[in-house]
Coordinates of C-alpha atoms and ligand atoms in Angstrom, one line a residue:
X25 CA -26.6 49.7 6.3
X26 CA -23.9 52.3 7.6
X27 CA -22.0 54.6 5.2
X28 CA -19.1 54.7 7.7
X29 CA -15.7 53.2 6.7
X30 CA -14.6 50.1 8.0
X31 CA -12.1 51.0 10.9
X32 CA -8.3 49.9 11.2
X33 CA -8.1 48.3 14.7
X34 CA -5.7 46.7 16.9
X35 CA -5.8 42.9 17.5
X36 CA -7.8 43.6 20.7
X37 CA -10.2 45.8 18.5
X38 CA -9.4 49.1 19.5
X39 CA -9.4 51.5 16.3
X40 CA -6.3 52.8 15.3
X41 CA -5.6 56.6 15.4
X42 CA -2.6 56.7 13.3
X43 CA -1.0 53.9 11.2
X44 CA 1.7 56.0 9.7
X45 CA 3.7 57.8 12.5
X46 CA 4.7 56.4 15.7
X47 CA 4.4 58.4 18.9
X48 CA 7.6 60.4 19.7
X49 CA 8.6 62.3 22.3
X50 CA 8.4 65.5 20.6
X51 CA 8.9 66.2 16.9
X52 CA 12.1 64.4 16.1
X53 CA 12.4 62.9 19.5
X54 CA 12.6 58.9 20.3
X55 CA 9.7 56.6 20.5
X56 CA 7.5 56.1 23.3
X57 CA 6.9 52.6 24.7
X58 CA 3.5 53.6 25.4
X59 CA 2.9 53.3 21.5
X60 CA 1.0 50.1 22.1
X61 CA 0.0 49.6 18.7
X62 CA 3.7 49.9 17.5
X63 CA 4.8 47.5 19.8
X64 CA 2.1 45.1 18.9
X65 CA 2.6 45.6 15.0
X66 CA 6.3 45.0 15.6
X67 CA 6.0 42.2 17.7
X68 CA 3.4 40.3 15.7
X69 CA 5.2 40.8 12.7
X70 CA 8.2 38.9 13.9
X71 CA 6.0 35.7 14.9
X72 CA 4.4 35.7 11.4
X73 CA 6.2 32.6 10.4
X74 CA 5.8 29.0 11.6
X75 CA 8.5 26.6 11.1
X76 CA 8.3 25.2 7.6
X77 CA 7.9 21.7 6.9
X78 CA 11.3 19.9 6.9
X79 CA 9.9 18.0 3.9
X80 CA 7.4 19.1 1.5
X81 CA 7.6 22.7 2.5
X82 CA 6.9 24.4 -1.0
X83 CA 3.4 23.8 -1.9
X84 CA -0.1 25.0 -3.1
X85 CA -3.5 23.5 -2.5
X86 CA -7.2 23.5 -3.6
X87 CA -10.7 22.7 -2.3
X88 CA -13.0 20.4 -4.1
X89 CA -15.0 17.4 -4.0
X90 CA -14.9 13.6 -4.4
X91 CA -17.9 11.9 -6.1
X92 CA -18.1 7.9 -6.0
X93 CA -18.9 6.6 -9.6
X94 CA -18.8 2.8 -8.9
X95 CA -20.1 0.6 -6.3
X96 CA -17.1 -0.9 -4.2
X97 CA -19.0 -1.2 -1.1
X98 CA -18.0 -5.0 -1.0
X99 CA -14.5 -3.8 -0.2
X100 CA -14.9 -1.3 2.3
X101 CA -17.7 -0.2 4.8
X102 CA -16.4 3.5 4.6
X103 CA -19.3 5.6 4.7
X104 CA -17.9 8.3 2.0
X105 CA -17.4 5.6 -0.3
X106 CA -20.6 3.7 0.0
X107 CA -23.0 5.2 -2.5
X108 CA -22.9 6.1 -6.3
X109 CA -23.4 9.6 -6.7
X110 CA -22.2 10.5 -3.0
X111 CA -20.0 13.7 -2.8
X112 CA -17.4 14.4 -0.2
X113 CA -15.8 17.7 0.3
X114 CA -11.8 17.4 0.0
X115 CA -8.7 19.6 0.3
X116 CA -5.6 19.1 -1.6
X117 CA -2.0 20.0 -1.2
X118 CA 0.9 19.3 -3.8
X119 CA 4.4 20.1 -3.2
X120 CA 7.9 19.3 -3.9
X121 CA 9.7 17.2 -1.4
X122 CA 13.4 18.8 -0.8
X123 CA 13.5 22.5 -1.4
X124 CA 12.7 25.1 1.1
X125 CA 9.6 27.2 1.2
X126 CA 10.6 29.5 -1.5
X127 CA 12.4 27.0 -3.6
X128 CA 11.3 26.6 -7.3
X129 CA 8.4 24.3 -8.3
X130 CA 10.0 23.1 -11.5
X131 CA 12.7 20.9 -10.2
X132 CA 13.5 17.2 -10.4
X133 CA 11.7 15.8 -7.4
X134 CA 8.5 13.5 -6.4
X135 CA 5.4 15.5 -5.5
X136 CA 3.6 15.5 -2.7
X137 CA -0.3 14.5 -3.4
X138 CA -1.9 14.8 -0.2
X139 CA -5.9 14.7 0.0
X140 CA -8.2 15.5 3.6
X141 CA -11.4 14.1 2.9
X142 CA -13.9 15.8 5.3
X143 CA -16.3 12.6 5.8
X144 CA -19.3 12.2 7.9
X145 CA -17.2 9.8 10.2
X146 CA -14.2 11.8 10.5
X147 CA -11.5 13.3 8.3
X148 CA -9.9 10.6 6.1
X149 CA -6.1 11.7 5.1
X150 CA -4.5 9.9 1.8
X151 CA -1.0 11.6 1.8
X152 CA 0.2 10.2 -1.4
X153 CA 2.8 11.2 -4.0
X154 CA 2.9 11.5 -7.7
X155 CA 4.7 8.1 -7.8
X156 CA 3.3 4.7 -7.1
X157 CA 6.5 3.8 -4.9
X158 CA 9.1 5.2 -2.6
X159 CA 12.9 5.3 -2.2
X160 CA 13.0 3.4 0.9
X161 CA 11.2 0.7 3.0
X162 CA 11.6 1.2 6.4
X163 CA 11.1 4.6 8.5
X164 CA 14.2 3.9 10.3
X165 CA 16.0 5.1 7.2
X166 CA 14.1 8.3 6.8
X167 CA 15.7 10.9 8.7
X168 CA 18.9 9.9 7.0
X169 CA 17.4 9.8 3.5
X170 CA 16.2 13.4 3.7
X171 CA 19.9 14.5 4.9
X172 CA 21.2 13.7 1.6
X173 CA 18.3 15.4 -0.4
X174 CA 18.8 18.5 1.8
X175 CA 21.8 20.8 2.3
X176 CA 25.5 19.7 3.5
X177 CA 26.1 20.7 6.7
X178 CA 29.1 22.2 6.3
X179 CA 28.9 23.8 2.6
X180 CA 25.0 24.3 3.0
X181 CA 25.2 23.5 -0.6
X182 CA 23.0 20.5 -2.4
X183 CA 25.3 17.9 -2.5
X184 CA 25.2 15.1 -5.3
X185 CA 27.9 13.3 -3.5
X186 CA 25.8 12.2 -0.5
X187 CA 22.3 11.6 -2.6
X188 CA 24.3 9.0 -4.7
X189 CA 26.5 7.7 -1.6
X190 CA 23.3 6.8 0.2
X191 CA 21.4 5.5 -3.0
X192 CA 23.9 3.1 -4.2
X193 CA 24.0 1.8 -0.6
X194 CA 20.4 1.7 -0.5
X195 CA 19.5 -0.6 -3.8
X196 CA 15.9 -0.5 -2.9
X197 CA 15.7 3.0 -4.0
X198 CA 16.4 2.1 -7.8
X199 CA 13.0 1.6 -8.8
X200 CA 11.7 5.2 -7.6
X201 CA 15.1 6.7 -8.9
X202 CA 14.6 5.3 -12.1
X203 CA 10.8 6.7 -12.0
X204 CA 11.9 10.2 -11.1
X205 CA 14.6 10.5 -13.7
X206 CA 12.1 9.6 -16.3
X207 CA 9.8 12.2 -17.7
X208 CA 7.5 12.1 -14.8
X209 CA 10.3 13.2 -12.7
X210 CA 9.5 16.9 -13.5
X211 CA 5.5 17.3 -14.2
X212 CA 4.4 19.9 -16.5
X213 CA 1.8 21.1 -13.9
X214 CA 0.3 19.5 -10.9
X215 CA -2.7 18.8 -13.1
X216 CA -0.9 16.9 -15.5
X217 CA 0.2 14.3 -13.0
X218 CA -1.1 11.0 -11.5
X219 CA -1.4 10.7 -7.7
X220 CA -0.7 7.2 -5.6
X221 CA -1.4 6.1 -2.1
X222 CA 2.0 4.7 -2.7
X223 CA 1.5 2.4 0.5
X224 CA -0.6 -0.6 0.7
X225 CA -3.8 0.2 3.0
X226 CA -6.1 -2.2 4.5
X227 CA -10.1 -1.9 3.7
X228 CA -12.5 -3.8 5.6
X229 CA -16.4 -4.2 4.7
X230 CA -19.3 -4.5 6.8
X231 CA -18.8 -8.2 7.0
X232 CA -15.6 -7.9 8.7
X233 CA -13.8 -9.0 5.6
X234 CA -10.3 -7.4 4.8
X235 CA -8.8 -6.6 1.8
X236 CA -5.3 -5.3 0.8
X237 CA -5.7 -2.0 -1.4
X238 CA -3.6 0.5 -3.3
X239 CA -4.7 3.9 -4.4
X240 CA -4.3 5.3 -8.1
X241 CA -5.6 9.0 -9.0
X242 CA -5.5 9.1 -12.7
X243 CA -5.3 12.6 -14.2
X244 CA -8.1 13.6 -16.6
X245 CA -5.7 16.1 -18.0
X246 CA -3.2 13.6 -19.1
X247 CA 0.3 12.8 -17.8
X248 CA 2.7 15.3 -19.2
X249 CA 6.2 16.1 -18.1
X250 CA 7.9 19.6 -18.6
X251 CA 11.2 18.7 -19.9
X252 CA 14.8 19.6 -18.2
X253 CA 15.6 22.5 -20.5
X254 CA 12.1 24.2 -20.1
X255 CA 12.1 23.4 -16.5
X256 CA 15.6 24.9 -15.6
X257 CA 14.4 28.2 -17.5
X258 CA 11.2 28.1 -15.4
X259 CA 13.1 27.6 -12.2
X260 CA 14.8 31.3 -13.0
X261 CA 11.8 33.0 -14.7
X262 CA 9.1 31.7 -12.6
X263 CA 10.0 29.6 -9.6
X264 CA 6.2 29.4 -8.6
X265 CA 5.0 28.3 -12.0
X266 CA 3.0 25.4 -10.6
X267 CA 1.3 27.1 -8.0
X268 CA 0.2 29.9 -10.6
X269 CA -1.2 27.5 -13.1
X270 CA -3.3 25.5 -10.8
X271 CA -4.5 28.8 -9.1
X272 CA -4.9 30.3 -12.6
X273 CA -7.1 26.8 -14.1
X274 CA -9.4 27.1 -11.1
X275 CA -9.9 31.0 -11.4
X276 CA -10.8 30.3 -15.0
X277 CA -13.0 27.6 -14.5
X278 CA -11.1 25.2 -15.8
X279 CA -11.6 22.3 -12.9
X280 CA -8.8 19.7 -12.9
X281 CA -10.0 16.4 -12.2
X282 CA -8.7 12.9 -11.5
X283 CA -10.1 9.4 -11.7
X284 CA -9.9 7.2 -8.5
X285 CA -8.9 3.5 -9.1
X286 CA -7.8 0.9 -6.9
X287 CA -6.2 -2.3 -6.9
X288 CA -7.7 -5.0 -4.5
X289 CA -5.6 -7.8 -3.2
X290 CA -7.5 -10.7 -1.2
X291 CA -6.2 -10.6 2.3
X292 CA -4.8 -14.1 1.9
X293 CA -3.0 -13.4 -1.2
X294 CA -0.6 -11.1 0.6
X295 CA 1.1 -14.4 2.1
X296 CA 1.8 -15.7 -1.5
X297 CA 2.3 -12.8 -3.9
X298 CA 5.5 -12.9 -5.7
X299 CA 6.3 -9.4 -4.3
X300 CA 5.8 -8.4 -0.6
X301 CA 2.6 -6.4 -1.0
X302 CA 4.1 -3.9 2.0
X303 CA 7.2 -3.1 0.6
X304 CA 6.6 0.5 -0.7
X305 CA 9.4 0.1 -3.0
X306 CA 7.3 -2.2 -5.1
X307 CA 4.1 -1.9 -7.3
X308 CA 1.7 -4.6 -7.8
X309 CA 1.4 -5.6 -11.6
X310 CA -2.0 -4.5 -13.0
X311 CA -1.9 -7.7 -14.6
X312 CA -2.2 -9.3 -11.5
X313 CA -4.5 -6.9 -9.9
X314 CA -6.3 -4.7 -12.3
X315 CA -7.6 -1.2 -11.8
X316 CA -11.2 -1.1 -10.3
X317 CA -12.7 2.3 -10.5
X318 CA -14.1 4.2 -7.2
X319 CA -14.7 7.9 -8.3
X320 CA -13.8 11.2 -9.4
X321 CA -12.1 14.1 -7.8
X322 CA -12.5 17.8 -9.0
X323 CA -10.8 20.8 -7.6
X324 CA -13.2 23.6 -8.2
X325 CA -12.0 26.5 -5.2
X326 CA -9.0 28.3 -4.7
X327 CA -8.1 29.0 -1.0
X328 CA -9.3 32.4 0.4
X329 CA -5.8 32.4 2.2
X330 CA -2.7 31.0 1.9
X331 CA -1.3 30.6 5.1
X332 CA -4.9 29.5 7.1
X333 CA -5.5 26.9 4.5
X334 CA -2.4 25.4 3.1
X335 CA 0.6 26.4 5.1
X336 CA -1.4 25.4 8.3
X337 CA -3.4 22.4 6.3
X338 CA -2.0 19.4 8.5
X339 CA -2.3 15.9 6.8
X340 CA -1.6 12.6 8.5
X341 CA -1.5 9.2 7.0
X342 CA -2.9 7.9 10.6
X343 CA -6.0 10.1 9.9
X344 CA -8.3 7.0 9.0
X345 CA -12.2 6.2 8.9
X346 CA -13.7 3.0 9.7
X347 CA -13.2 0.7 7.0
X348 CA -9.8 2.1 6.2
X349 CA -6.9 1.1 8.3
X350 CA -3.2 0.9 8.0
X351 CA -0.9 -2.2 6.7
X352 CA 2.3 -3.5 8.2
X353 CA 4.1 -1.6 5.6
X354 CA 7.1 -0.4 8.0
X355 CA 7.4 2.9 6.2
X356 CA 3.9 3.7 6.4
X357 CA 4.3 2.5 10.0
X358 CA 6.9 5.4 10.6
X359 CA 4.7 8.0 8.8
X360 CA 1.6 7.4 10.9
X361 CA 3.6 8.5 14.0
X362 CA 5.6 11.3 11.9
X363 CA 3.3 13.4 10.2
X364 CA 1.1 14.2 13.1
X365 CA 4.0 15.0 15.3
X366 CA 5.3 17.0 12.9
X367 CA 2.2 19.2 12.9
X368 CA 2.3 19.3 16.9
X369 CA 5.6 21.2 16.7
X370 CA 4.9 23.0 13.5
X371 CA 1.4 24.5 14.3
X372 CA 0.6 23.1 17.9
X373 CA -1.2 20.4 19.8
X374 CA -4.6 21.7 19.0
X375 CA -3.9 22.1 15.4
X376 CA -7.0 19.9 14.3
X377 CA -9.4 22.6 15.6
X378 CA -8.3 25.0 12.7
X379 CA -10.9 25.4 9.9
X380 CA -8.8 23.8 7.3
X381 CA -8.2 20.7 9.7
X382 CA -11.5 20.4 11.7
X383 CA -13.9 17.6 10.7
X384 CA -17.3 18.5 9.6
X385 CA -18.8 16.0 12.1
X386 CA -18.8 16.4 15.8
X387 CA -15.5 15.9 18.0
X388 CA -15.8 14.1 21.2
X389 CA -13.2 13.1 23.6
X390 CA -11.2 14.2 26.9
X391 CA -8.4 16.0 25.3
X392 CA -8.7 19.0 26.9
X393 CA -6.7 22.5 27.0
X394 CA -3.4 23.2 25.7
X395 CA -2.1 26.1 23.7
X396 CA -4.6 27.7 21.3
X397 CA -7.3 25.8 22.4
X398 CA -10.4 26.9 20.6
X399 CA -13.3 24.5 22.1
X400 CA -13.1 21.8 25.0
X401 CA -16.0 19.6 25.7
X402 CA -18.8 21.0 27.5
X403 CA -19.9 20.0 31.1
X404 CA -17.6 18.6 34.0
X405 CA -16.8 15.1 33.0
X406 CA -13.5 14.7 31.0
X407 CA -12.4 11.3 32.1
X408 CA -13.6 7.9 31.1
X409 CA -14.9 5.4 32.4
X410 CA -17.6 7.4 33.8
X411 CA -21.4 6.7 35.0
X412 CA -23.1 9.3 32.7
X413 CA -25.0 8.1 29.9
X414 CA -25.1 11.5 28.3
X415 CA -21.4 11.4 27.9
X416 CA -19.9 10.3 24.7
X417 CA -19.1 6.4 24.3
X418 CA -17.0 4.2 22.5
X419 CA -18.6 2.4 19.4
X420 CA -17.4 -1.2 19.0
X421 CA -18.3 -1.4 15.4
X422 CA -15.5 0.9 14.7
X423 CA -12.9 -1.1 16.1
X424 CA -10.2 -1.9 13.8
X425 CA -10.1 -5.3 12.4
X426 CA -8.0 -8.3 13.8
X427 CA -4.5 -9.0 12.1
X428 CA -2.4 -12.0 12.5
X429 CA 1.0 -11.6 13.4
X430 CA 3.8 -14.4 13.6
X431 CA 7.4 -14.5 14.1
X432 CA 10.1 -13.1 16.6
X433 CA 10.2 -9.4 17.7
X434 CA 13.5 -8.7 16.0
X435 CA 15.4 -5.8 13.8
X436 CA 15.1 -7.8 10.5
X437 CA 15.4 -6.9 6.8
X438 CA 12.7 -7.7 4.3
X439 CA 13.2 -10.7 2.8
X440 CA 12.9 -9.6 -0.8
X441 CA 16.2 -8.3 -2.0
X442 CA 15.1 -8.2 -5.8
X443 CA 15.5 -4.5 -6.5
X444 CA 16.1 -4.8 -10.0
X445 CA 13.3 -6.5 -11.7
X446 CA 10.8 -3.6 -11.4
X447 CA 13.0 -0.9 -11.9
X448 CA 14.2 -2.6 -15.3
X449 CA 10.4 -3.0 -16.5
X450 CA 9.8 0.6 -15.8
X451 CA 12.9 1.4 -17.8
X452 CA 11.7 -1.0 -20.6
X453 CA 8.4 0.4 -20.9
X454 CA 9.6 3.8 -21.7
X455 CA 9.5 5.0 -25.7
X456 CA 13.3 5.0 -26.7
X457 CA 13.4 8.9 -26.6
X458 CA 12.3 8.7 -22.8
X459 CA 15.0 6.2 -22.2
X460 CA 17.7 8.5 -23.7
X461 CA 16.4 11.5 -21.6
X462 CA 16.4 9.2 -18.5
X463 CA 19.9 8.3 -18.9
X464 CA 20.7 11.8 -19.7
X465 CA 19.3 12.9 -16.9
X466 CA 21.1 10.2 -14.5
X467 CA 24.5 11.1 -16.1
X468 CA 24.1 14.7 -15.5
X469 CA 22.9 14.2 -11.9
X470 CA 25.8 11.7 -11.3
X471 CA 28.4 13.7 -12.8
X472 CA 29.6 15.7 -10.0
X473 CA 29.7 12.8 -7.5
X474 CA 33.5 12.8 -6.2
X475 CA 34.2 9.1 -5.8
X476 CA 34.4 6.7 -8.9
X477 CA 33.8 4.0 -6.3
X478 CA 30.1 5.5 -5.8
X479 CA 29.5 6.0 -9.3
X480 CA 30.5 2.6 -10.0
X481 CA 28.5 0.7 -7.4
X482 CA 25.6 2.8 -8.7
X483 CA 26.4 1.7 -12.4
X484 CA 26.1 -2.1 -11.1
X485 CA 22.6 -1.5 -10.2
X486 CA 21.7 0.1 -13.2
X487 CA 23.2 -2.7 -15.1
X488 CA 21.5 -5.3 -13.0
X489 CA 18.4 -3.5 -14.0
X490 CA 18.8 -3.2 -17.5
X491 CA 22.1 -3.8 -19.4
X492 CA 21.3 -0.8 -21.9
X493 CA 20.5 1.5 -18.9
X494 CA 24.1 0.3 -17.0
X495 CA 26.1 0.5 -20.1
X496 CA 24.9 3.9 -21.5
X497 CA 25.0 5.5 -18.0
X498 CA 28.6 4.3 -17.7
X499 CA 29.7 5.7 -21.1
X500 CA 27.9 8.9 -20.2
X501 CA 30.2 9.2 -17.0
X502 CA 33.4 7.9 -18.8
X503 CA 33.4 4.6 -16.8
X504 CA 32.9 1.2 -17.6
X505 CA 30.4 -1.1 -15.9
X506 CA 32.7 -3.4 -13.5
X507 CA 33.3 -6.8 -15.0
X508 CA 32.3 -8.7 -12.1
X509 CA 28.9 -7.2 -12.6
X510 CA 28.7 -8.3 -16.1
X511 CA 29.3 -12.1 -15.2
Ligands
LIG618 P1 1.4 -2.3 -16.9 O1 1.9 -2.5 -18.1 O2 0.2 -3.2 -16.7 O3 1.2 -1.0 -16.1 C1 2.6 -0.1 -16.4 C2 2.1 1.1 -16.0 O4 3.1 2.0 -16.0 C3 0.9 1.9 -16.6 O5 -0.2 1.6 -15.9 C4 1.4 3.2 -16.4 O6 0.7 3.8 -15.2 C5 2.7 3.5 -15.8 N1 3.8 4.1 -16.9 C6 3.4 4.0 -18.5 N2 4.6 4.5 -18.9 C7 5.3 5.3 -18.0 C8 6.2 5.9 -17.9 N3 6.9 6.4 -19.0 N4 6.9 6.2 -16.6 C9 6.3 6.0 -15.7 N5 5.2 5.0 -15.6 C10 4.8 4.7 -16.6 O7 2.7 -3.1 -16.0 P2 2.6 -3.5 -14.7 O8 1.7 -3.3 -13.6 O9 3.1 -5.0 -14.4 O10 4.0 -2.7 -14.2 C11 5.1 -2.7 -15.2 C12 6.0 -1.4 -14.1 O11 5.4 -0.3 -14.7 C13 6.4 -1.5 -13.0 O12 7.5 -2.2 -12.6 C14 6.5 0.1 -12.6 O13 7.7 0.6 -12.7 C15 5.7 0.7 -13.3 N6 4.5 1.1 -13.0 C16 3.6 0.2 -12.2 C17 2.2 0.8 -11.8 C18 1.5 -0.2 -11.0 O14 0.8 0.0 -10.4 N7 1.3 -1.3 -11.5 C19 1.9 2.1 -11.6 C20 3.0 3.0 -12.5 C21 4.3 2.5 -13.2 P3 -0.2 5.0 -14.8 O15 -1.6 4.6 -15.8 O16 -0.3 4.9 -13.4 O17 0.3 5.9 -15.5

């Protein structure tokens, strides 16, 4: 081995002679444009950032593996789930939703729980949250909803008025906001929270039978909240508290793990279940569909480079593998487009060729060229159909399963309008001390709202979910539950 020191080079590989002094005309003179090393250094520095994600901008990630612990092959033919003991490499990214890339980790916000499984049949991405439900149930409302969570376009300040105006006029959000203002709304660490696929998905077995499925990743570390006072203190002292916690745990060999369970609904049940199973603002009761164990996820390796592996990680709920398909959930349907489209804008049309995103199996298709293309197919055939047996062919066994549809094409709301039962059930299952903290969190969050009309509308929703919840929040805000709601 050579004793020679590693040489500093330009991006084109030429050794750099001086990295401390630019080339000037004379000792004190202006800089010469022929100092191409300086030009490249300054120009590249200006281009170090890609656009941050509009949502889920602040996050951290880790590598790990998923191991099957229970035979569920009668429900899905997904190859990575088809054998007890089988291990699949995976990568996870945790995040907050509303804050910018430098914002504090310990805010009250849902947490992204996005997993990429590198399976033999392509990448399967499960892009979930630490909540089993969501604020809205039709993607057409998503840009407006996120506008209310971000900064006011005039003041550039966070705007509780917009938040509660939107929520109070979108009562389907009540279940999720109750979850969010409970103890789980500020997780102690990313290790101490569960992850949920949230949406309903479709599983298909090797006989072509379809089932509806919901995913639950249950933390082996336990579920713990941080508490508002500590969270606020840490937001000032250590805004990267959750990133640091995960990084240190893995560096110290204290590998966090989650057990994966699923709820399985027979295909036909969806037509008659008491809740619309494709409404992401509702759960399926575990009394009706108990959890079935699937496997275990272990995080055991930190990224070597944050930008390459975490910032450029591109998850899409549309990355399915044979045996796992979309459901008609209207929020999911919008996300199938939205995520990949965001990455095409943020990282580029060829983002799936980056090491963190590329599948472990061979990729064969007729997508060619484009910015930053790393590999194209070989040979001269980049079209289909063609007469060459050597070219990649479709696999009819991997076709998605048929799905019956009925009715008229129209813009219609969901037919379930009961936004209160499940939100109330959630509040009622909390211990009394958590109930009080939840009420306090609501009161603090709503207090700055300017219009009483908005507060009273929201109080009416709380009251319909649970009388104690409505009455105590009204009292905390110096208001009363409207009489017409009490009748
Ligand atoms: P169950 O009693 O069978 O399940 C209740 C679930 O609630 C538990 O499994 C637990 O989920 C979760 N939970 C417990 N304490 C809290 C808390 N303090 N904050 C948030 N979640 C908590 O009843 P059902 O399945 O019939 O559901 C009743 C209500 O529970 C629902 O309306 C929903 O709000 C809530 N819930 C239901 C979930 C589901 O998938 N059915 C999942 C999460 C909440 P976990 O083990 O995931 O922590």
